Amino acid sequence: MHETFRAVTADRFGPPDFYQLKEHRIEAPGTGRVRVRISAAALSYADMLAARGGHQAKAALPFTPGSEFAGIVDAIGEDVSGVAVGDPVTGVCGSGALAEMVTIPAPALRPLPAGLRSVEAAGLRVNTATALDALADRGTLAPGETLLVLGAAGGVGSAAVQVGKAIGARVIAVASSAEKRDFALANGAEEAIDYAAVGRRERLRTMTGGQGVDLVFDPVGGGSFDGAFRSLAWRGRYLAVGFASGTIPSLPLNLALVKGAALIGVEIGRFTILEPMQARANEARIEQWYADGILSPAIARVFSLEAYADAMVAASDGTGCGRIVVRMA
């Protein structure tokens, strides 16, 4: 075993050029912890927000970005059961996944789903778990309802399209380019519309027989919020998932009043901590959906670890369709 491993690290938060690929000393895992040799890590917009120091949950320095990965168990600490050296696993961590090795608590690991490669599995947990919690737990999406997904070609948006379809909803995707709309349709959406198109609200009204949409999944925020909220049906629900636009919108409360509508926040980190039994049930449901072929990984691009800066830029700019994945040597 090598005495060191490489990780992308910075001593201050900032853009990709603040980060360097550095050698770190390998240490034995402590009690209840597992060391994993990472095969592939996924990067999201939220990961890049944390790397810039802009995430509401502040991390400690020095900082290594990346919160999700797939790999092989390399060593286990005391009082660890249910996992053994050599097991292929997926993992979720607050940070540290953009590295060749990570040490995390054993409960943060799950077996690698059968039939998936590490590159495919690296990014399937957080986004899909967010989508399932949002749509099923928070939004109570029912078969036959209409779901509007903003940012439908992004990592979490593409997961919401697939999960909404798996639940049995009619999925309408909103995306900013023809390429992204085509991707959303291929990913399972029944219809796709342009963010900036004139008459978008009227088109949505026509699509829904004048009733409006039952549920909006919004990881974007910004200028798309007002029109999407106004497109809700009576007793519609609006899921605030994130603010990839960089702007947090405000809600005139009279809009919620006249529509009898609900604005619902979605925060997967706190959900996992405060509702662990439901979170584990959701994980099992997701893994079964992947095993049955109901869900499939949506990957935009795969980078080498040496090209980490390009991967971080791609995860930040939102131009790709699906998740950004970094493959280790």
CSV table of C-alpha atoms in Angstrom, one decimal:
chain,number,residue,atom,x,y,z
A,1,MET,CA,0.0,0.0,0.0
A,2,HIS,CA,1.2,3.5,-0.8
A,3,GLU,CA,2.0,5.7,2.2
A,4,THR,CA,0.4,8.7,0.6
A,5,PHE,CA,-2.6,9.5,-1.6
A,6,ARG,CA,-3.5,12.5,-3.7
A,7,ALA,CA,-6.4,14.9,-3.0
A,8,VAL,CA,-7.5,18.2,-4.5
A,9,THR,CA,-7.1,20.7,-1.6
A,10,ALA,CA,-7.1,24.4,-0.8
A,11,ASP,CA,-6.2,26.4,2.3
A,12,ARG,CA,-8.8,29.0,1.4
A,13,PHE,CA,-12.2,28.9,-0.4
A,14,GLY,CA,-12.4,30.1,-3.9
A,15,PRO,CA,-12.4,29.2,-7.6
A,16,PRO,CA,-10.7,26.1,-9.1
A,17,ASP,CA,-7.4,27.9,-9.5
A,18,PHE,CA,-7.2,28.1,-5.7
A,19,TYR,CA,-7.0,24.3,-5.5
A,20,GLN,CA,-4.0,22.0,-6.0
A,21,LEU,CA,-3.5,18.3,-6.3
A,22,LYS,CA,-1.5,17.5,-3.2
A,23,GLU,CA,0.0,14.4,-1.5
A,24,HIS,CA,-1.6,13.4,1.9
A,25,ARG,CA,-0.5,10.9,4.4
A,26,ILE,CA,-2.5,7.7,4.7
A,27,GLU,CA,-3.8,7.2,8.2
A,28,ALA,CA,-5.5,4.3,9.9
A,29,PRO,CA,-9.3,4.6,10.3
A,30,GLY,CA,-10.6,5.3,13.8
A,31,THR,CA,-13.3,3.6,15.7
A,32,GLY,CA,-16.5,3.2,13.6
A,33,ARG,CA,-14.8,4.5,10.5
A,34,VAL,CA,-13.9,3.0,7.1
A,35,ARG,CA,-11.2,4.0,4.7
A,36,VAL,CA,-12.1,3.7,1.0
A,37,ARG,CA,-9.9,3.9,-2.1
A,38,ILE,CA,-12.0,6.0,-4.4
A,39,SER,CA,-12.6,4.9,-8.0
A,40,ALA,CA,-14.8,7.8,-9.1
A,41,ALA,CA,-16.3,10.9,-7.5
A,42,ALA,CA,-19.2,13.0,-8.7
A,43,LEU,CA,-19.2,16.8,-8.5
A,44,SER,CA,-22.4,18.9,-8.3
A,45,TYR,CA,-23.2,22.6,-8.3
A,46,ALA,CA,-23.5,22.4,-4.5
A,47,ASP,CA,-20.0,21.0,-4.2
A,48,MET,CA,-18.6,23.9,-6.2
A,49,LEU,CA,-20.6,26.4,-4.1
A,50,ALA,CA,-19.0,24.9,-1.0
A,51,ALA,CA,-15.5,25.1,-2.7
A,52,ARG,CA,-16.1,28.8,-3.2
A,53,GLY,CA,-17.1,29.2,0.4
A,54,GLY,CA,-20.6,30.2,-0.6
A,55,HIS,CA,-22.6,27.3,0.8
A,56,GLN,CA,-24.8,28.0,3.9
A,57,ALA,CA,-23.1,25.1,5.7
A,58,LYS,CA,-19.5,26.3,6.2
A,59,ALA,CA,-16.8,23.7,6.0
A,60,ALA,CA,-13.4,23.6,7.7
A,61,LEU,CA,-10.1,24.4,6.1
A,62,PRO,CA,-8.1,23.0,4.5
A,63,PHE,CA,-10.9,21.9,2.2
A,64,THR,CA,-11.3,19.1,-0.4
A,65,PRO,CA,-14.5,19.3,-2.4
A,66,GLY,CA,-16.7,16.4,-3.4
A,67,SER,CA,-19.5,14.8,-1.4
A,68,GLU,CA,-20.2,11.6,-3.2
A,69,PHE,CA,-18.1,8.7,-4.6
A,70,ALA,CA,-17.8,5.0,-5.4
A,71,GLY,CA,-14.8,2.9,-4.5
A,72,ILE,CA,-13.3,-0.1,-2.7
A,73,VAL,CA,-13.1,-0.6,1.1
A,74,ASP,CA,-9.4,-0.3,1.9
A,75,ALA,CA,-9.4,-0.6,5.7
A,76,ILE,CA,-11.8,-0.7,8.6
A,77,GLY,CA,-11.6,0.6,12.1
A,78,GLU,CA,-12.8,-1.0,15.3
A,79,ASP,CA,-16.5,-1.6,16.0
A,80,VAL,CA,-17.4,-1.7,12.3
A,81,SER,CA,-19.7,-4.4,11.0
A,82,GLY,CA,-21.5,-5.1,7.8
A,83,VAL,CA,-18.6,-4.1,5.6
A,84,ALA,CA,-15.3,-5.8,4.8
A,85,VAL,CA,-12.0,-4.9,3.1
A,86,GLY,CA,-12.4,-5.3,-0.7
A,87,ASP,CA,-16.1,-4.5,-0.8
A,88,PRO,CA,-17.3,-2.3,-3.6
A,89,VAL,CA,-19.3,0.6,-2.1
A,90,THR,CA,-20.8,4.0,-2.7
A,91,GLY,CA,-20.4,6.7,-0.1
A,92,VAL,CA,-21.7,10.2,0.9
A,93,CYS,CA,-19.5,12.6,2.8
A,94,GLY,CA,-19.8,16.3,3.5
A,95,SER,CA,-16.5,16.9,1.6
A,96,GLY,CA,-13.3,15.1,0.7
A,97,ALA,CA,-14.4,12.9,-2.3
A,98,LEU,CA,-12.2,14.6,-4.9
A,99,ALA,CA,-9.3,12.4,-3.8
A,100,GLU,CA,-7.9,8.9,-4.2
A,101,MET,CA,-8.9,8.0,-0.7
A,102,VAL,CA,-11.3,9.1,2.0
A,103,THR,CA,-12.1,7.9,5.6
A,104,ILE,CA,-15.7,8.3,6.7
A,105,PRO,CA,-18.2,6.7,9.2
A,106,ALA,CA,-19.3,3.3,8.2
A,107,PRO,CA,-23.1,4.1,8.0
A,108,ALA,CA,-22.3,6.6,5.2
A,109,LEU,CA,-21.5,3.6,2.9
A,110,ARG,CA,-23.8,1.4,0.8
A,111,PRO,CA,-23.0,-1.6,-1.3
A,112,LEU,CA,-22.3,-0.8,-5.0
A,113,PRO,CA,-25.6,-1.5,-6.8
A,114,ALA,CA,-25.3,-4.7,-8.9
A,115,GLY,CA,-24.7,-4.0,-12.6
A,116,LEU,CA,-23.3,-0.5,-12.2
A,117,ARG,CA,-19.7,0.5,-12.7
A,118,SER,CA,-18.0,3.0,-10.3
A,119,VAL,CA,-18.3,5.8,-12.8
A,120,GLU,CA,-22.0,5.3,-13.1
A,121,ALA,CA,-22.6,4.8,-9.4
A,122,ALA,CA,-20.4,7.7,-8.1
A,123,GLY,CA,-23.2,10.2,-8.5
A,124,LEU,CA,-26.4,8.3,-8.1
A,125,ARG,CA,-27.1,8.7,-4.4
A,126,VAL,CA,-27.4,12.3,-3.4
A,127,ASN,CA,-29.3,13.7,-6.4
A,128,THR,CA,-31.6,10.7,-6.6
A,129,ALA,CA,-32.2,10.7,-2.8
A,130,THR,CA,-32.9,14.5,-3.0
A,131,ALA,CA,-35.4,14.0,-5.8
A,132,LEU,CA,-37.2,11.1,-4.0
A,133,ASP,CA,-37.4,12.9,-0.7
A,134,ALA,CA,-38.6,16.1,-2.4
A,135,LEU,CA,-41.2,14.4,-4.7
A,136,ALA,CA,-42.5,11.6,-2.6
A,137,ASP,CA,-42.0,12.7,1.1
A,138,ARG,CA,-42.2,16.4,0.9
A,139,GLY,CA,-44.3,16.9,-2.3
A,140,THR,CA,-46.5,13.8,-1.9
A,141,LEU,CA,-46.5,13.4,-5.7
A,142,ALA,CA,-49.1,11.0,-6.8
A,143,PRO,CA,-49.5,8.9,-10.1
A,144,GLY,CA,-51.2,11.0,-12.7
A,145,GLU,CA,-50.3,14.4,-11.3
A,146,THR,CA,-48.3,16.9,-13.4
A,147,LEU,CA,-44.7,17.6,-12.3
A,148,LEU,CA,-42.8,20.6,-13.6
A,149,VAL,CA,-39.0,20.3,-13.3
A,150,LEU,CA,-36.8,23.4,-13.6
A,151,GLY,CA,-33.2,22.9,-14.5
A,152,ALA,CA,-34.3,19.5,-15.9
A,153,ALA,CA,-30.9,18.7,-17.6
A,154,GLY,CA,-28.8,19.3,-14.5
A,155,GLY,CA,-27.7,16.6,-12.0
A,156,VAL,CA,-30.6,16.9,-9.5
A,157,GLY,CA,-33.1,18.0,-12.2
A,158,SER,CA,-32.4,15.0,-14.4
A,159,ALA,CA,-32.8,12.8,-11.3
A,160,ALA,CA,-36.2,14.4,-10.6
A,161,VAL,CA,-37.3,13.7,-14.1
A,162,GLN,CA,-36.6,10.0,-13.7
A,163,VAL,CA,-38.0,9.7,-10.2
A,164,GLY,CA,-41.2,11.6,-11.2
A,165,LYS,CA,-41.7,9.2,-14.1
A,166,ALA,CA,-41.0,6.2,-11.8
A,167,ILE,CA,-43.7,7.5,-9.4
A,168,GLY,CA,-46.1,7.7,-12.4
A,169,ALA,CA,-46.4,11.5,-12.8
A,170,ARG,CA,-46.6,13.4,-16.1
A,171,VAL,CA,-43.3,15.2,-16.2
A,172,ILE,CA,-42.8,18.6,-18.0
A,173,ALA,CA,-39.2,19.6,-18.2
A,174,VAL,CA,-37.9,23.2,-18.3
A,175,ALA,CA,-34.4,23.8,-19.8
A,176,SER,CA,-32.5,26.6,-21.3
A,177,SER,CA,-31.3,25.1,-24.6
A,178,ALA,CA,-32.5,22.8,-27.4
A,179,GLU,CA,-29.8,20.3,-26.4
A,180,LYS,CA,-30.9,20.3,-22.8
A,181,ARG,CA,-34.6,19.9,-23.8
A,182,ASP,CA,-33.8,17.0,-26.1
A,183,PHE,CA,-31.8,15.4,-23.2
A,184,ALA,CA,-34.7,15.8,-20.8
A,185,LEU,CA,-37.1,14.2,-23.3
A,186,ALA,CA,-34.7,11.3,-23.8
A,187,ASN,CA,-34.4,11.1,-20.0
A,188,GLY,CA,-38.1,10.5,-19.5
A,189,ALA,CA,-39.9,13.8,-19.6
A,190,GLU,CA,-43.1,13.8,-21.7
A,191,GLU,CA,-42.7,17.4,-22.8
A,192,ALA,CA,-40.0,20.1,-22.6
A,193,ILE,CA,-40.2,23.9,-22.8
A,194,ASP,CA,-37.8,26.8,-22.9
A,195,TYR,CA,-37.1,29.0,-19.8
A,196,ALA,CA,-37.2,32.2,-21.8
A,197,ALA,CA,-39.9,31.4,-24.3
A,198,VAL,CA,-42.6,34.0,-24.8
A,199,GLY,CA,-45.9,32.7,-23.6
A,200,ARG,CA,-44.5,29.9,-21.4
A,201,ARG,CA,-47.2,30.3,-18.8
A,202,GLU,CA,-49.9,30.2,-21.4
A,203,ARG,CA,-48.4,27.0,-22.9
A,204,LEU,CA,-48.3,25.4,-19.5
A,205,ARG,CA,-51.9,26.3,-18.9
A,206,THR,CA,-52.8,24.7,-22.3
A,207,MET,CA,-50.7,21.6,-21.5
A,208,THR,CA,-52.7,21.1,-18.2
A,209,GLY,CA,-56.1,21.8,-19.6
A,210,GLY,CA,-56.2,25.2,-17.8
A,211,GLN,CA,-55.6,23.7,-14.4
A,212,GLY,CA,-51.9,24.4,-13.9
A,213,VAL,CA,-49.2,22.0,-12.6
A,214,ASP,CA,-49.6,20.1,-9.3
A,215,LEU,CA,-46.0,20.2,-8.2
A,216,VAL,CA,-42.9,22.3,-9.1
A,217,PHE,CA,-39.4,21.0,-8.5
A,218,ASP,CA,-37.0,24.0,-8.4
A,219,PRO,CA,-33.2,23.7,-7.9
A,220,VAL,CA,-32.7,26.9,-9.8
A,221,GLY,CA,-34.4,29.9,-8.1
A,222,GLY,CA,-33.8,33.3,-9.6
A,223,GLY,CA,-36.0,34.7,-12.4
A,224,SER,CA,-37.7,31.4,-13.2
A,225,PHE,CA,-39.4,31.3,-9.7
A,226,ASP,CA,-42.3,33.8,-10.2
A,227,GLY,CA,-43.6,32.4,-13.4
A,228,ALA,CA,-43.3,28.8,-12.2
A,229,PHE,CA,-45.2,29.6,-8.9
A,230,ARG,CA,-47.9,31.3,-10.9
A,231,SER,CA,-48.3,28.2,-13.0
A,232,LEU,CA,-49.4,26.1,-10.0
A,233,ALA,CA,-52.8,24.6,-9.9
A,234,TRP,CA,-55.2,25.1,-6.9
A,235,ARG,CA,-53.5,23.4,-3.9
A,236,GLY,CA,-50.3,23.1,-5.8
A,237,ARG,CA,-47.0,22.5,-4.1
A,238,TYR,CA,-43.7,24.3,-4.8
A,239,LEU,CA,-40.4,22.5,-3.8
A,240,ALA,CA,-37.5,24.9,-3.1
A,241,VAL,CA,-34.5,22.6,-3.7
A,242,GLY,CA,-31.6,25.0,-4.4
A,243,PHE,CA,-30.5,28.2,-6.1
A,244,ALA,CA,-28.2,27.3,-9.0
A,245,SER,CA,-29.0,30.6,-10.6
A,246,GLY,CA,-27.1,32.3,-7.7
A,247,THR,CA,-30.2,34.4,-6.8
A,248,ILE,CA,-32.6,33.6,-4.0
A,249,PRO,CA,-36.1,34.8,-5.0
A,250,SER,CA,-38.8,36.2,-2.7
A,251,LEU,CA,-42.4,35.0,-2.6
A,252,PRO,CA,-45.3,37.5,-2.5
A,253,LEU,CA,-47.5,35.7,0.0
A,254,ASN,CA,-50.7,36.7,-1.8
A,255,LEU,CA,-49.7,34.2,-4.6
A,256,ALA,CA,-49.7,31.4,-2.1
A,257,LEU,CA,-53.0,32.6,-0.6
A,258,VAL,CA,-55.0,32.8,-3.9
A,259,LYS,CA,-53.8,29.4,-5.1
A,260,GLY,CA,-54.1,27.7,-1.7
A,261,ALA,CA,-50.5,26.7,-2.5
A,262,ALA,CA,-47.6,25.4,-0.3
A,263,LEU,CA,-44.0,26.4,-0.5
A,264,ILE,CA,-41.9,23.5,0.8
A,265,GLY,CA,-38.1,23.5,1.5
A,266,VAL,CA,-36.0,20.4,0.7
A,267,GLU,CA,-32.7,19.9,2.5
A,268,ILE,CA,-31.4,16.3,2.1
A,269,GLY,CA,-28.6,16.7,4.7
A,270,ARG,CA,-30.9,17.5,7.6
A,271,PHE,CA,-33.5,15.0,6.3
A,272,THR,CA,-30.9,12.2,6.4
A,273,ILE,CA,-29.9,13.1,10.0
A,274,LEU,CA,-33.4,13.9,11.4
A,275,GLU,CA,-35.3,11.1,9.6
A,276,PRO,CA,-32.8,8.3,9.3
A,277,MET,CA,-35.4,5.5,9.0
A,278,GLN,CA,-37.1,7.1,6.1
A,279,ALA,CA,-33.8,8.0,4.5
A,280,ARG,CA,-32.7,4.4,4.6
A,281,ALA,CA,-36.0,3.2,3.2
A,282,ASN,CA,-35.6,5.7,0.3
A,283,GLU,CA,-32.0,4.5,-0.3
A,284,ALA,CA,-33.3,0.9,-0.6
A,285,ARG,CA,-36.1,2.0,-3.0
A,286,ILE,CA,-33.6,3.8,-5.2
A,287,GLU,CA,-31.3,0.9,-5.3
A,288,GLN,CA,-34.1,-1.4,-6.3
A,289,TRP,CA,-35.2,1.0,-9.1
A,290,TYR,CA,-31.6,1.0,-10.4
A,291,ALA,CA,-31.5,-2.8,-10.2
A,292,ASP,CA,-34.8,-3.0,-12.1
A,293,GLY,CA,-33.6,-0.6,-14.8
A,294,ILE,CA,-36.3,2.0,-13.9
A,295,LEU,CA,-33.6,4.6,-13.2
A,296,SER,CA,-30.3,5.0,-15.0
A,297,PRO,CA,-27.3,7.2,-14.3
A,298,ALA,CA,-27.2,10.5,-16.3
A,299,ILE,CA,-23.6,11.4,-16.8
A,300,ALA,CA,-22.5,14.6,-18.6
A,301,ARG,CA,-18.7,14.2,-18.8
A,302,VAL,CA,-16.0,12.1,-17.2
A,303,PHE,CA,-12.7,13.7,-16.3
A,304,SER,CA,-9.4,12.4,-15.0
A,305,LEU,CA,-8.2,13.5,-11.5
A,306,GLU,CA,-5.4,15.5,-13.1
A,307,ALA,CA,-8.1,17.5,-15.0
A,308,TYR,CA,-9.8,18.3,-11.7
A,309,ALA,CA,-9.9,22.1,-12.5
A,310,ASP,CA,-11.8,21.5,-15.7
A,311,ALA,CA,-14.2,19.2,-13.9
A,312,MET,CA,-14.8,21.8,-11.2
A,313,VAL,CA,-15.5,24.5,-13.9
A,314,ALA,CA,-17.9,22.1,-15.7
A,315,ALA,CA,-19.8,21.4,-12.4
A,316,SER,CA,-20.1,25.1,-11.8
A,317,ASP,CA,-21.2,26.5,-15.2
A,318,GLY,CA,-24.3,24.3,-15.7
A,319,THR,CA,-23.7,23.8,-19.4
A,320,GLY,CA,-23.7,20.0,-19.4
A,321,CYS,CA,-26.5,17.4,-19.2
A,322,GLY,CA,-26.3,15.2,-16.1
A,323,ARG,CA,-23.6,14.7,-13.6
A,324,ILE,CA,-19.9,15.5,-13.8
A,325,VAL,CA,-17.7,12.6,-12.7
A,326,VAL,CA,-14.0,12.4,-11.9
A,327,ARG,CA,-12.3,9.0,-12.4
A,328,MET,CA,-9.2,8.3,-10.4
A,329,ALA,CA,-6.2,6.5,-11.8
